[in-house]
Structure formats: C-alpha cells, structure tokens
Amino acid sequence: MRVQEIFVVILVTGFCFQAQVSSFQNLTCNPNDCQALQDFMTGLSPVIDGWGNDFSSDCCKWPGITCNSSSSLGLNDSLDSYRVVKLELPSRRLVGNIFESIGNLEQLRILNLSDNIFNDTLPISLFHLPNLDLLDLSSNFFFGPIPVVSDLPSIQSLDISDNNLNGPLSASICVNSHHLRVLNLAVNYLSGDLPPSLGNCSSLHDLHLYDNDLTGGISESLVWLQNLTHLSIKSNKLSGMLSEVSNLINLVHLDISINLFSGTIPDVFHSLGRLQYFGAHSNNFSGQIPLSLSNSPTISMLNVRNNSLSGPIDLNCSAMTSLASLDLGSNQFDGVIPSNLPSCRHLNSINLARNNLSGQIPETFKNFHTLHYLSLSNASHSNISYALQILQQCQNLTTLILTMNFYDEELLVDPTIHFAKLKVLIIANCRLTGSMPQWLSNSNMLQLLDLSWNRFEGTIPVWFGNFSSLFYLDISNNSLTGDIPRSLTELRSLIYWNICSVQEPSPEFPLFQKNKASERGLQHNKVSSFRPTLALDNNNLSGEIWPEFGSLKSLHVLDLKSLHVLDLKFNSLSGPIPSSLSSMTNLETLDLSHNKLSGAIPPSLVNLCSLSKFSVAYNQLDGEIPTGHQFGTFLNSSFEGNNLCGDPAPPCLSFSKPQPQPHSKSRVEYRGVVIGIAVGFVSGVACFIVIDKYVWTWHF
C-alpha cells in the first residue's frame, strides 16, 4: 500500500472512531458508512478536495455527501446516527477504482460518479443496493461485463453509458427492477441479442442502447414496454423486421439508424399516435415510404437517408402538420421534387440529395417562407438560373447546397437575384461557365462559400473581401485569372472571429468531409468545426502573394479560428514568399507548389508550429531549406523542382539541378468541397491531420 493510502486509511479511521464515540453530538456519520467512505477514498487519486480533517471530522459535511437521520429513514438505530443517502461527485477528474465495500452504503439513494476516470470492472455490490434510486457511472472507463446478477428493487434511473463495457446485456437488470424508468447502456461494446427479460421493466420510459455491437432482431419482449417513450438502438448490428414496434403506442422518439434492418418500412405508424421523431437512416430498407408515415400528423423529424427507398416522393403535407425536418437523401427516389412541400407549414429543413430526381425547382417554392436549409446535390436538376430566381424568394433560406447538378450550364448575370439571409452556399462540381456571380456581393451574411470545380473565368471579385463573416472560401479548380485581390487579406472573420454568429444547419444534417472518395467521411456536426480556409488553387492566377496575408491571425490569444488552410498551388504566382506568413500561427496547411515563386524560403516559416502539410515544390526557389520544428517532418517531395539544398534535399555544397516543372497541371484529384448532408457513416472528431491529397466532397 502506498504511503498516501496508509495516511488516508489512518486519517479516515480516526474520523469513524470519533463519530462512534461522539453519538451525543448532532449530525454524525454512521460508523459503517464512514468505513465504506474510507475504503472509497483509498482507491482515489487525488484525495477529494474538502474531504479530510482540515474540512470536518464528520463525513456528512464533506462535499458531495448528503446524510439523513436514521429516524427519518425509519431505522431502529440506538445511536440515531446519520446515514449517507447521496454520494455525488460528477466531473471531478477522479482517477482510481471503486472497491466492493461501496456496497456497504446500504441506505444510499443516489450515486453519481459520472464523467470521471474510474477504470476498473463494475463492483458487483453496486448492483445489490436495496434502496438505490439513481446510479450514474456514465463517461468513465469501466470495462468488463455488466454483473450477471442484479438486484436493485428501488432503482429508477440506471446510466452506465460511455464506458468500455463488453459482453452480453445482462438478463437480470429488469428481473427485480419494476420501478426502472431510465436505462442507458449506450456507447459501450455490449454484444449479443436483446434479452427477453427487458419486458419485465414495465415502467421503462427511456431505453438507450445505441453505439454498441448488439445483434439479432428487436425482441418480442419489447411489446410489453407500453410506457416506453424514447427508444434509441442506432449504431448496432440489429436486423430483421420492425413490426413489433407497433405495440409501443406511447413512443415519442424512435431511432433505429445505422443497423442492418431490411425489407420495407412497416406500415404501422397509425398505431404510434404520439411519435414525433423517426430516425432510420443507414439501413437496408427498400420500397416506398409507408402511407401511415407519409400521413402522420405528429411526425416532426423524419430521417430515412442512406437506404434503398424508391419511387416518387409522395408526402401528404395536408396531414403532416408537424413535419419540420425531412431527410430523404441517398436513396433511389425518382421523378421530380414534390411541388406540395411548401404546404408543410412547419417544414424548415429538406435534404433530397443523392437521388434520381430531375427537372426544375418547382415554382411553388417561391412561397416556401419557412425553409431554412435545402440540399438538392448529386441529382439531375436543370436550369440553374430559374432555380436561383425561385429560391431567392425563400425569405428565410440560410443554407443552399446544389452541388453536382446543372452540368455545363452558364450562370447568367442577373442583378435582380438577392439572397438576403444566405450563410452557406455550395454550388460545386457543376462545370458551370460564366464569371463569379455579381449578385453574391449583396449576400452580406455568407460564412461558407464553395464554387469549386466549375469553369468560371475572369478575375476574383474585390468585393469578396467585404464579407465580414466569411471564413471558408473555396473557388479552386476554375479558370480564374489576374491577381489575388488584396482585399482577401482583410477578411474580418479571420481576424475578429465570432463563433456565436456561425449559422448551424439542423442537427439532423451532419456535414461530412472526405479526403478520398473511397474512405469514410470525417463528420462535422457544426459548420464552425470546419477549418478556416482560403482555397484558390488550380486556377490561372498571377501576381504576387501579398505580405498582408500574415494579418489573417486572430487577435485573441486563445482563439483558434484564424486561417488554417491556405492553398494556392497550380497557379502562376511569382515573386518571393512573404516572411510575414509566419504570423499565421494556426496555419496547418500551406501549399504554394507549382507556381513561379522565386527567392529563398523565409526561415521564419519554421515558427509555424501547427503546420502539418507544406509544399513549395516546382517553383524557382533557391537557397537553403530552413530547419527546425515542423520542417524536419516534411519529405523531399515538398521541396523538389527547385534549386534548394539542405535536408531533405541534397547538401548545399553538391545540390543537383532543378527538376523540370510539369507542362500542365493535374486535375485528377477532386478537392473542391462539396458540403453535404451525407450518407450517415461514423462520427469523427476534428483534429490535426496530415493529408497529402485533399478530395473533400460535400455529400449527402
């Protein structure tokens, strides 16, 4: 035993003895409870602030401890001591194990140790506390199986989600827990079938089993859960049919997404008269949307994207009076966009991307005043000029995604178009011709703009620098000419970032960013999680790189939302590399390759400590490659095609002649963003990633 643990044992044992011999005093902790807390303390590191002799010799006064008198609990205690009824220490960064002696707190009603760093198996004794009402061990690192035998006759809420638990779902959880209302076992590694004993939890209201490895079908025992209002079993390996859910007549929220369910969606929604949310995305459903679902008056959020549903989209908006969010993306629906959607009077978010839809935007959409978010990407829609004329009349439209439509059309100059509230606009990979649309200059609220992979000509408008909220600009892979406007170095959002102003789409439409078409996407649940970017690559831009780009850094020390990506490759830029670029301290990607830059690489660039991708290949640079920090991690391919020397190039005394620059720039890699609401895959985290070739696709 460590010296610290011995000290704690002696110290707390003294407290327990003092409580035992001082029963005449008020508010003294029962010696058995005190001993249990002593054992609990020995397993912790560090000692809990406020526990110990410096605070009080009475454990009932320690932070996180609540006691009630024995008499108030109906106990026959000659000492009339106080019993521990609550142990609440959430989010304390506590590290250690929980010993079995915790089960000696036999009068415990509430135990909350959530959001700590406990990392042992679950104590069996915790599942045999006769008076426990609430047990919350969520967001820790517990591992191993859930105890096979459980006897919690008073439990109402049991949450052990977000741990590393494995093995089967314990069949005993509901055997003697008739008062259980909330059961949350989500985000673990539980496997096997749903046990029939779940049906014994007749008082259950909320059942969360998502993000596990459960298999089999929906157990028939669920039909007995008549009080169930919230059922989330997404992200498992469940399969079979769904007919059993028709008996769950009080369901409000049903999420079966990211499983292996197949066949048609059963026509049972007339029995679910309270259902507001139905999530079934990323399964293997086929056929059409059932009539009882397309006529549901209670459904407010409907998400069935990434299945194989087919046929025309036929929703009865006269009946669907509550529908607010509709996601039918990545299916096989055909025909045209339904003209009656604006009559769904609360509908504000629509994703119809990646289907077989065609034709023009319905004229009725000009009256779609509730619409905030619209994605129609990856289809065969036509007449972009007409589409913009109609959609501009959607007075509250903030996010518009039209990627991979309108192929080879010309974006006509129309000064009458005005999207007053537009914050996110993506019209990428359409091979559109013409010039940068002048009407964008009036969309003063733009935050994210992607017009990449088109055939726009002319110069980059100076007024791009007037967008006070723009933090993501991708106009790569076009045929733009002329200088880079100096006004881009004055984008206020990259200097005075206000994250609270970022427009976020509906939480049901995550954004997926992919670096290769064959890989799963990195999920962003917020627009603000995208890295601030200026992507001007693969054009015919000339002139110099303005030294003022160095000013695109946040003036707030703790603000990470200054420029992260500056991509100028495959242009005809000339002149030196400004040393002021080293001021962009959060820069992660700097690609200046395949230009006509001259002079030396500024030594100050080694101070870009966040830089993970850097290339100046195929320019006219000379001199020694700077050393230090991140520069030691870059390969020779980042510097080749120049007159450079030093590691990783040849030594400065014997460096070779420059390699010839390729005659034409490659357009093989697809790197324009194509934002989207996409096939639901895995959730990811935004972190620093070294990516050699960007193939970002806004997809749905």
XYZ file of C-alpha atoms in Angstrom:
700
model
C 0.000 0.000 0.000
C 1.324 3.449 -0.860
C 2.267 5.906 1.946
C -0.536 8.222 0.776
C -3.103 5.421 1.004
C -1.875 4.410 4.504
C -2.245 8.027 5.607
C -5.781 8.206 4.243
C -6.762 4.935 5.946
C -5.431 6.108 9.319
C -6.947 9.534 8.928
C -10.428 8.366 7.990
C -10.401 5.517 10.527
C -9.874 8.205 13.136
C -12.925 10.023 11.838
C -15.035 6.878 12.028
C -13.933 6.249 15.623
C -14.706 9.845 16.549
C -18.175 9.545 15.013
C -18.804 6.351 17.003
C -17.844 7.739 20.442
C -19.496 11.106 19.880
C -23.041 9.986 19.258
C -24.353 12.704 21.529
C -23.294 15.302 19.005
C -25.553 16.392 16.145
C -25.062 15.251 12.563
C -22.530 12.450 12.973
C -21.847 9.910 10.292
C -22.769 6.283 10.914
C -19.546 4.312 11.542
C -20.378 1.686 8.920
C -20.922 4.372 6.309
C -17.756 6.109 7.428
C -15.768 2.919 6.964
C -17.228 2.467 3.465
C -16.180 6.024 2.548
C -12.741 5.301 3.979
C -12.339 2.383 1.580
C -13.688 4.527 -1.254
C -11.070 7.201 -0.558
C -8.179 4.745 -0.611
C -8.968 3.908 -4.226
C -8.877 7.528 -5.390
C -6.178 9.822 -6.637
C -6.025 12.619 -5.729
C -7.822 12.911 -2.393
C -11.074 14.790 -2.932
C -10.780 18.468 -2.140
C -12.788 19.193 1.003
C -12.606 15.642 2.348
C -10.490 15.210 5.444
C -9.711 16.605 8.854
C -8.928 20.077 7.504
C -12.561 20.398 6.500
C -14.537 18.407 9.045
C -14.243 15.243 11.081
C -17.856 14.498 10.203
C -18.127 12.855 6.772
C -21.713 14.079 6.444
C -20.259 17.557 5.919
C -17.903 16.553 3.116
C -18.615 17.857 -0.374
C -20.775 15.502 -2.399
C -22.164 13.724 0.653
C -25.769 14.061 1.831
C -26.977 12.392 5.007
C -30.365 11.804 6.609
C -31.027 10.781 10.184
C -31.738 7.157 10.897
C -35.090 8.059 12.414
C -36.187 9.912 9.283
C -35.372 6.797 7.295
C -37.467 4.638 9.612
C -34.448 2.805 11.003
C -34.153 1.478 14.565
C -30.757 2.943 15.429
C -29.920 3.434 19.105
C -27.242 5.974 18.163
C -29.666 7.855 15.897
C -26.685 8.423 13.604
C -26.866 9.968 10.188
C -26.771 7.717 7.143
C -25.258 8.547 3.779
C -28.091 8.759 1.237
C -26.324 10.620 -1.592
C -22.794 10.355 -2.964
C -22.472 12.850 -5.832
C -19.039 13.564 -7.295
C -19.552 14.117 -11.046
C -16.899 15.751 -13.253
C -14.171 15.789 -10.582
C -11.440 14.172 -12.740
C -11.208 11.417 -10.146
C -8.880 8.544 -11.011
C -8.894 5.078 -9.498
C -11.022 2.065 -8.655
C -14.255 1.597 -6.757
C -13.958 -1.145 -4.139
C -16.739 -3.595 -3.328
C -17.107 -2.027 0.114
C -19.031 0.809 -1.552
C -21.959 -1.585 -1.306
C -21.922 -1.132 2.479
C -23.606 2.233 2.000
C -26.857 0.377 2.367
C -29.035 3.480 2.722
C -27.666 5.071 -0.440
C -30.365 6.549 -2.688
C -28.270 8.423 -5.262
C -24.784 7.545 -6.528
C -23.392 9.824 -9.232
C -19.734 9.389 -10.213
C -20.195 10.315 -13.858
C -17.579 11.988 -16.038
C -14.503 10.846 -14.134
C -11.639 8.449 -14.899
C -12.581 5.297 -12.997
C -11.051 2.368 -14.850
C -11.878 -0.974 -13.296
C -14.638 -3.533 -13.557
C -18.024 -2.639 -12.131
C -18.301 -3.538 -8.423
C -20.881 -6.284 -8.029
C -22.041 -4.807 -4.728
C -23.327 -1.700 -6.519
C -25.977 -3.843 -8.154
C -27.285 -5.096 -4.793
C -28.109 -1.840 -3.029
C -31.730 -2.222 -1.914
C -32.548 1.487 -1.619
C -30.682 2.887 -4.637
C -32.882 5.111 -6.816
C -30.280 6.529 -9.207
C -26.964 5.056 -10.354
C -24.899 7.151 -12.775
C -21.426 5.886 -13.717
C -21.512 7.289 -17.247
C -18.493 8.716 -19.070
C -15.794 6.753 -17.297
C -13.504 3.912 -18.351
C -15.140 0.914 -16.700
C -14.529 -2.317 -18.567
C -15.633 -5.921 -18.460
C -19.184 -7.257 -18.319
C -22.208 -5.915 -16.520
C -22.659 -8.077 -13.378
C -24.659 -11.175 -14.236
C -26.826 -10.958 -11.129
C -28.541 -7.670 -10.371
C -30.939 -6.895 -7.539
C -31.943 -3.240 -7.482
C -35.580 -3.230 -6.335
C -35.750 0.581 -5.908
C -33.800 1.707 -8.965
C -35.480 4.268 -11.211
C -32.546 5.509 -13.310
C -29.514 3.427 -14.328
C -26.867 5.080 -16.522
C -23.558 3.343 -17.266
C -23.221 4.732 -20.791
C -19.994 5.853 -22.451
C -17.645 3.298 -20.919
C -15.771 0.263 -22.242
C -18.158 -2.421 -21.047
C -18.447 -5.598 -23.087
C -20.192 -8.930 -23.060
C -23.918 -9.606 -23.243
C -26.646 -7.334 -21.984
C -27.379 -8.637 -18.505
C -30.619 -10.584 -18.411
C -31.113 -9.783 -14.725
C -31.311 -5.996 -14.963
C -35.091 -6.000 -15.193
C -35.854 -9.129 -13.139
C -36.439 -7.237 -9.889
C -36.373 -3.622 -11.090
C -40.035 -2.922 -11.649
C -39.649 0.821 -10.975
C -36.893 1.415 -13.541
C -37.801 4.342 -15.791
C -34.475 5.203 -17.477
C -31.940 2.607 -18.693
C -28.911 3.988 -20.540
C -26.244 1.499 -21.658
C -25.239 3.394 -24.802
C -21.709 3.857 -26.159
C -20.130 0.640 -24.940
C -19.148 -2.661 -26.559
C -22.105 -4.764 -25.457
C -22.901 -7.676 -27.748
C -25.424 -10.444 -28.274
C -29.190 -10.320 -28.579
C -31.638 -8.164 -26.663
C -32.664 -10.324 -23.662
C -36.351 -11.235 -23.286
C -36.173 -10.038 -19.679
C -36.287 -6.449 -20.902
C -40.023 -6.919 -20.994
C -40.037 -7.064 -17.182
C -39.116 -3.372 -16.991
C -42.758 -2.458 -17.347
C -42.228 1.102 -16.036
C -39.442 1.889 -18.520
C -39.794 5.237 -20.294
C -36.328 5.754 -21.829
C -34.192 2.947 -23.279
C -30.807 3.914 -24.771
C -28.739 1.107 -26.286
C -27.123 2.968 -29.183
C -23.464 2.625 -30.204
C -22.912 -0.981 -29.164
C -22.429 -4.294 -31.007
C -25.864 -5.779 -30.370
C -27.146 -8.315 -32.884
C -30.359 -10.148 -33.694
C -33.742 -8.513 -34.018
C -35.964 -6.377 -31.856
C -37.000 -8.683 -29.042
C -40.674 -9.568 -28.799
C -40.387 -8.715 -25.118
C -40.376 -5.054 -26.097
C -44.094 -5.274 -26.819
C -44.651 -5.248 -23.062
C -42.966 -1.875 -22.648
C -46.193 0.033 -23.058
C -44.827 3.094 -21.219
C -41.753 3.465 -23.421
C -41.464 6.966 -24.906
C -37.826 7.054 -26.067
C -36.136 4.113 -27.808
C -32.673 4.587 -29.320
C -30.902 1.495 -30.681
C -28.936 3.106 -33.509
C -25.376 2.113 -34.412
C -25.638 -1.586 -33.685
C -25.888 -4.673 -35.891
C -29.570 -5.343 -35.410
C -31.588 -6.814 -38.261
C -34.951 -8.257 -39.134
C -38.367 -6.639 -39.254
C -39.905 -3.813 -37.262
C -43.483 -4.942 -36.856
C -43.045 -5.287 -33.072
C -42.771 -1.536 -32.621
C -46.448 -1.109 -33.435
C -47.245 -2.085 -29.850
C -45.158 0.740 -28.380
C -48.096 3.100 -28.536
C -46.533 5.817 -26.342
C -43.326 6.202 -28.336
C -42.288 9.798 -28.966
C -38.726 9.165 -30.195
C -37.658 6.097 -32.212
C -34.131 5.854 -33.635
C -33.057 2.637 -35.360
C -30.430 4.238 -37.609
C -27.139 2.592 -38.679
C -28.228 -1.019 -38.362
C -28.963 -3.884 -40.755
C -32.749 -3.694 -40.897
C -34.084 -4.608 -44.316
C -37.264 -5.060 -46.288
C -39.947 -2.428 -46.382
C -40.628 0.004 -43.577
C -43.737 -1.494 -41.947
C -46.976 0.416 -42.282
C -47.564 0.649 -38.527
C -47.311 4.351 -37.810
C -51.064 4.772 -37.414
C -50.569 2.916 -34.096
C -47.857 5.306 -32.967
C -50.078 8.291 -32.375
C -47.504 10.217 -30.314
C -44.397 9.619 -32.428
C -42.522 12.832 -33.241
C -39.085 11.572 -34.276
C -38.353 8.648 -36.588
C -34.716 8.011 -37.482
C -33.948 5.031 -39.718
C -31.036 6.239 -41.803
C -28.252 3.928 -42.986
C -30.115 0.630 -43.087
C -31.147 -1.608 -45.987
C -34.777 -0.576 -46.328
C -36.361 -0.719 -49.763
C -39.730 0.076 -51.270
C -41.684 3.252 -50.674
C -42.469 5.364 -47.644
C -45.495 3.700 -45.994
C -48.792 5.555 -46.128
C -49.175 5.747 -42.360
C -45.812 7.523 -42.180
C -46.388 9.907 -45.089
C -49.703 10.896 -43.472
C -48.544 11.144 -39.854
C -49.825 14.305 -38.148
C -47.327 14.017 -35.248
C -44.000 13.367 -37.015
C -41.769 16.444 -36.800
C -38.422 14.890 -37.795
C -38.201 12.178 -40.459
C -34.777 10.821 -41.384
C -34.532 7.781 -43.689
C -31.450 8.774 -45.699
C -28.952 6.229 -46.992
C -31.316 3.357 -47.730
C -32.687 1.967 -50.994
C -36.109 3.545 -50.917
C -37.549 4.175 -54.365
C -40.457 5.542 -56.337
C -41.745 9.097 -56.366
C -41.707 11.157 -53.179
C -45.310 11.308 -52.059
C -45.987 13.121 -48.791
C -49.378 14.354 -47.690
C -48.474 17.790 -46.389
C -52.101 18.489 -45.552
C -51.900 15.710 -42.968
C -48.241 16.141 -41.907
C -48.936 19.303 -39.975
C -45.978 18.864 -37.596
C -43.228 17.998 -40.095
C -40.212 20.296 -39.602
C -37.229 18.297 -40.845
C -37.186 15.918 -43.830
C -34.119 13.887 -44.810
C -34.609 11.510 -47.760
C -31.048 11.806 -49.069
C -29.033 8.960 -50.609
C -31.888 6.762 -51.768
C -33.313 5.847 -55.156
C -36.291 8.169 -55.298
C -37.108 9.287 -58.819
C -39.302 11.791 -60.565
C -39.388 15.466 -59.684
C -39.251 17.456 -56.474
C -42.767 17.434 -54.992
C -44.428 20.780 -55.587
C -46.572 20.446 -52.449
C -43.680 20.593 -49.945
C -44.251 24.296 -49.188
C -47.697 23.345 -47.880
C -45.997 21.503 -44.988
C -46.350 24.657 -42.980
C -43.614 23.944 -40.397
C -41.075 22.354 -42.741
C -37.741 24.183 -42.497
C -35.030 21.629 -43.420
C -35.012 19.433 -46.538
C -32.383 17.023 -47.812
C -33.194 15.311 -51.118
C -29.570 14.888 -52.224
C -28.160 11.822 -53.994
C -31.376 10.538 -55.510
C -32.550 10.081 -59.096
C -34.577 13.266 -59.119
C -34.571 15.514 -62.159
C -36.305 18.531 -63.624
C -36.569 22.101 -62.392
C -37.180 23.554 -58.968
C -40.979 23.804 -58.504
C -42.380 27.287 -58.874
C -44.306 26.771 -55.632
C -41.009 27.042 -53.726
C -41.136 30.813 -54.122
C -43.725 30.744 -51.344
C -41.617 28.465 -49.108
C -41.108 31.026 -46.369
C -40.398 28.505 -43.583
C -37.469 26.937 -45.477
C -34.063 27.430 -43.852
C -31.980 24.543 -45.185
C -32.122 22.932 -48.639
C -29.839 20.310 -50.174
C -30.502 19.044 -53.683
C -26.987 17.920 -54.597
C -25.927 14.927 -56.680
C -29.015 14.687 -58.877
C -30.021 15.761 -62.392
C -31.689 19.091 -61.826
C -31.589 21.647 -64.617
C -31.935 25.381 -65.310
C -29.839 26.940 -62.554
C -30.889 30.476 -63.483
C -34.536 29.609 -62.926
C -33.679 27.744 -59.724
C -31.945 30.797 -58.261
C -34.798 33.089 -59.291
C -37.261 30.863 -57.432
C -35.156 30.075 -54.366
C -34.211 33.709 -53.705
C -37.838 34.210 -52.742
C -37.465 31.793 -49.826
C -37.121 34.625 -47.367
C -35.518 32.624 -44.551
C -33.168 30.421 -46.571
C -29.743 30.266 -44.889
C -28.135 27.094 -46.324
C -28.310 26.107 -50.002
C -26.454 23.126 -51.499
C -26.815 22.493 -55.239
C -23.602 20.571 -55.956
C -23.360 18.239 -58.975
C -26.356 19.498 -60.914
C -26.913 21.869 -63.860
C -23.974 20.395 -65.784
C -22.377 22.652 -68.400
C -24.946 25.415 -67.958
C -23.991 29.077 -67.953
C -24.538 31.054 -64.809
C -26.111 34.136 -66.312
C -25.589 37.624 -64.966
C -28.815 38.555 -63.178
C -28.572 41.630 -60.941
C -32.080 41.006 -59.557
C -31.054 37.893 -57.603
C -30.626 38.543 -53.895
C -30.295 36.013 -51.070
C -30.557 38.268 -48.047
C -30.058 35.662 -45.285
C -27.826 33.127 -47.045
C -24.928 31.945 -44.878
C -23.829 28.702 -46.540
C -23.765 28.343 -50.347
C -22.283 25.386 -52.209
C -22.602 25.096 -55.981
C -19.557 22.920 -56.660
C -18.623 20.439 -59.403
C -21.279 21.564 -61.865
C -18.941 22.609 -64.696
C -20.749 25.945 -64.783
C -19.460 28.629 -67.118
C -19.512 32.385 -66.821
C -17.936 34.588 -64.178
C -18.184 34.925 -60.414
C -21.834 35.933 -59.838
C -22.132 39.625 -59.057
C -25.339 39.076 -57.096
C -23.324 37.373 -54.338
C -21.977 40.780 -53.325
C -25.310 41.505 -51.645
C -25.289 38.308 -49.566
C -23.555 40.012 -46.681
C -24.107 37.162 -44.211
C -22.132 34.487 -46.091
C -19.915 32.349 -43.875
C -19.073 29.435 -46.151
C -18.841 29.683 -49.956
C -17.816 26.864 -52.293
C -17.895 27.386 -56.066
C -15.078 24.942 -56.820
C -14.765 22.616 -59.798
C -16.600 24.781 -62.262
C -15.339 26.665 -65.327
C -15.668 30.217 -64.115
C -13.472 32.760 -65.870
C -12.441 36.315 -65.168
C -10.931 37.719 -62.005
C -11.691 37.134 -58.349
C -14.016 39.978 -57.331
C -12.529 42.552 -54.992
C -15.769 42.600 -53.009
C -15.079 39.077 -51.700
C -13.060 40.869 -49.044
C -16.196 42.668 -47.849
C -17.799 39.512 -46.433
C -17.439 40.178 -42.731
C -18.439 36.644 -41.704
C -16.785 34.569 -44.459
C -14.281 32.081 -43.010
C -14.359 29.341 -45.663
C -13.829 30.199 -49.333
C -13.179 27.549 -51.984
C -13.054 28.704 -55.605
C -10.430 26.171 -56.647
C -10.363 24.295 -59.946
C -11.772 27.033 -62.134
C -10.174 29.198 -64.830
C -9.793 32.413 -62.888
C -7.090 34.889 -63.885
C -5.457 38.058 -62.621
C -4.075 38.957 -59.220
C -5.316 37.728 -55.899
C -7.363 40.657 -54.563
C -5.559 42.314 -51.679
C -8.978 42.608 -50.018
C -8.867 38.875 -49.173
C -6.171 39.706 -46.640
C -8.724 41.807 -44.768
C -11.417 39.179 -44.173
C -12.679 40.230 -40.769
C -13.913 36.775 -39.782
C -10.325 35.509 -39.858
C -9.183 38.318 -37.590
C -12.182 39.063 -35.377
C -13.779 35.638 -35.162
C -17.198 35.426 -33.532
C -18.098 31.767 -33.232
C -21.537 32.608 -31.842
C -22.526 34.121 -35.181
C -21.973 30.930 -37.204
C -25.135 29.569 -38.771
C -25.580 25.902 -37.963
C -27.866 23.660 -40.014
C -30.306 21.312 -38.388
C -28.584 18.767 -36.105
C -30.124 16.068 -38.289
C -27.900 17.129 -41.201
C -24.283 16.435 -40.227
C -21.590 17.575 -42.620
C -19.090 15.015 -43.865
C -15.662 15.967 -45.127
C -13.803 13.290 -47.072
C -10.170 13.225 -48.120
C -10.653 10.309 -50.514
C -13.800 9.178 -52.266
C -13.355 5.575 -51.097
C -12.988 6.396 -47.404
C -15.477 7.189 -44.710
C -16.019 10.831 -44.005
C -14.978 12.914 -41.064
C -18.213 14.090 -39.535
C -18.742 17.696 -38.520
C -21.868 18.406 -36.553
C -21.293 22.130 -36.832
C -20.290 24.438 -39.648
C -17.998 26.152 -37.154
C -15.916 22.974 -36.841
C -14.618 23.344 -40.412
C -11.120 24.722 -40.632
C -10.998 28.340 -41.841
C -9.814 28.027 -45.434
C -8.794 30.021 -48.481
C -8.588 27.583 -51.408
C -7.644 29.370 -54.635
C -5.643 26.534 -56.180
C -5.837 25.135 -59.708
C -6.596 28.391 -61.479
C -4.534 30.754 -63.655
C -3.852 33.405 -61.037
C -0.770 35.600 -61.382
C 0.974 38.342 -59.458
C 2.469 38.147 -56.001
C 1.431 36.653 -52.684
C 0.507 39.661 -50.585
C 2.557 40.111 -47.394
C -0.699 41.201 -45.751
C -1.838 37.561 -45.663
C 0.144 37.453 -42.445
C -2.553 39.573 -40.825
C -5.061 36.702 -41.069
C -4.497 35.693 -37.497
C -6.841 36.066 -34.599
C -6.202 38.990 -32.303
C -7.371 36.786 -29.419
C -4.653 34.578 -27.952
C -6.972 31.646 -27.198
C -8.927 31.846 -30.462
C -8.067 29.035 -32.872
C -10.239 30.288 -35.712
C -7.685 32.249 -37.662
C -6.700 30.877 -41.066
C -5.844 27.160 -41.008
C -5.600 26.332 -44.716
C -4.031 28.482 -47.445
C -3.932 26.615 -50.752
C -2.504 28.460 -53.771
C -0.983 25.572 -55.725
C -1.124 25.226 -59.529
C -1.246 28.895 -60.456
C 1.274 31.326 -61.970
C 2.100 33.330 -58.870
C 5.520 34.987 -58.854
C 7.807 36.929 -56.580
C 9.110 35.955 -53.148
C 7.356 34.040 -50.400
C 6.487 36.721 -47.808
C 8.139 36.139 -44.448
C 5.016 37.604 -42.861
C 3.186 34.310 -43.493
C 4.894 33.106 -40.323
C 2.461 35.309 -38.372
C -0.421 32.941 -39.189
C 0.303 30.892 -36.100
C -2.631 28.477 -36.514
C -1.842 27.614 -40.130
C -1.980 23.842 -40.682
C -1.785 23.644 -44.478
C 0.316 25.880 -46.715
C 0.575 24.725 -50.323
C 2.390 27.047 -52.741
C 3.573 24.348 -55.143
C 3.538 24.585 -58.951
C 3.892 28.341 -59.251
C 6.715 30.690 -60.318
C 7.843 31.842 -56.912
C 11.470 32.901 -56.533
C 13.989 33.685 -53.824
C 14.557 31.750 -50.622
C 12.157 30.053 -48.255
C 11.816 32.510 -45.332
C 13.464 30.983 -42.239
C 10.657 32.424 -40.118
C 8.247 29.809 -41.516
C 9.742 27.284 -39.095
C 7.759 29.114 -36.411
C 4.510 27.750 -37.864
C 4.318 25.048 -35.217
C 0.866 23.811 -36.273
C 1.907 23.221 -39.871
C 1.233 19.622 -40.912
C 1.192 19.968 -44.705
C 3.643 22.183 -46.560
C 4.762 22.283 -50.170
C 6.731 24.710 -52.321
C 7.580 22.102 -54.957
C 8.098 23.123 -58.587
C 8.817 26.804 -58.252
C 12.003 28.804 -58.906
C 13.252 28.920 -55.344
C 16.884 28.703 -54.299
C 18.982 28.684 -51.161
C 18.948 26.506 -48.067
C 15.853 24.817 -46.694
C 15.154 26.143 -43.181
C 15.458 23.692 -40.325
C 13.630 23.315 -37.060
C 10.179 22.491 -35.700
C 7.795 21.033 -38.284
C 10.234 21.427 -41.185
C 12.051 18.335 -40.005
C 8.968 16.243 -40.804
C 8.456 17.306 -44.428
C 9.598 14.980 -47.219
C 11.725 15.898 -50.194
C 8.581 15.982 -52.332
C 7.648 19.208 -50.548
C 10.742 20.928 -51.964
C 11.569 19.220 -55.266
C 11.633 21.069 -58.564
C 13.664 24.000 -57.202
C 17.324 24.971 -56.650
C 17.086 24.225 -52.935
C 19.648 22.471 -50.805
C 19.866 21.073 -47.322
C 17.879 18.374 -45.575
C 15.834 16.706 -47.036
C 17.261 17.955 -50.377
C 20.909 17.327 -51.369
C 23.598 19.024 -49.261
C 24.183 22.649 -50.078
C 27.688 22.008 -51.432
C 26.535 19.486 -54.026
C 22.914 20.044 -54.860
C 21.559 18.982 -58.196
C 19.883 20.939 -60.947
C 16.196 21.650 -60.620
C 13.752 19.146 -61.921
C 11.620 20.288 -64.834
C 8.142 21.509 -63.950
C 5.293 19.514 -65.492
C 3.749 21.178 -68.558
C 0.194 21.002 -67.341
C -1.431 20.974 -64.011
C -3.239 17.850 -62.941
C -6.950 17.952 -62.422
C -7.179 14.315 -61.462
C -7.642 14.921 -57.776
C -11.036 16.221 -56.806
C -10.527 18.616 -53.981
C -13.344 21.045 -54.033
C -15.568 20.903 -51.065
C -18.827 19.570 -51.810
C -20.578 20.029 -48.379
C -23.289 17.901 -47.686
C -25.642 16.104 -45.767
C -24.482 12.779 -46.402
C -24.700 9.138 -46.212
C -24.610 8.600 -42.465
C -21.431 6.887 -41.515
C -19.322 7.272 -38.454
C -18.890 10.192 -36.306
C -15.485 11.658 -36.234
C -13.549 14.285 -34.407
C -11.931 17.363 -35.914
C -8.164 17.120 -35.246
C -4.867 17.857 -36.871
C -4.472 15.501 -39.830
C -1.715 15.220 -42.395
C -3.426 14.886 -45.767
C -1.325 14.576 -48.899
C -4.226 14.888 -51.331
C -7.492 16.568 -50.493
C -10.567 15.098 -52.071
C -13.222 16.831 -49.995
C -16.762 16.165 -51.012
C -19.819 17.894 -49.697
C -22.134 14.921 -49.991
C -25.429 13.799 -48.685
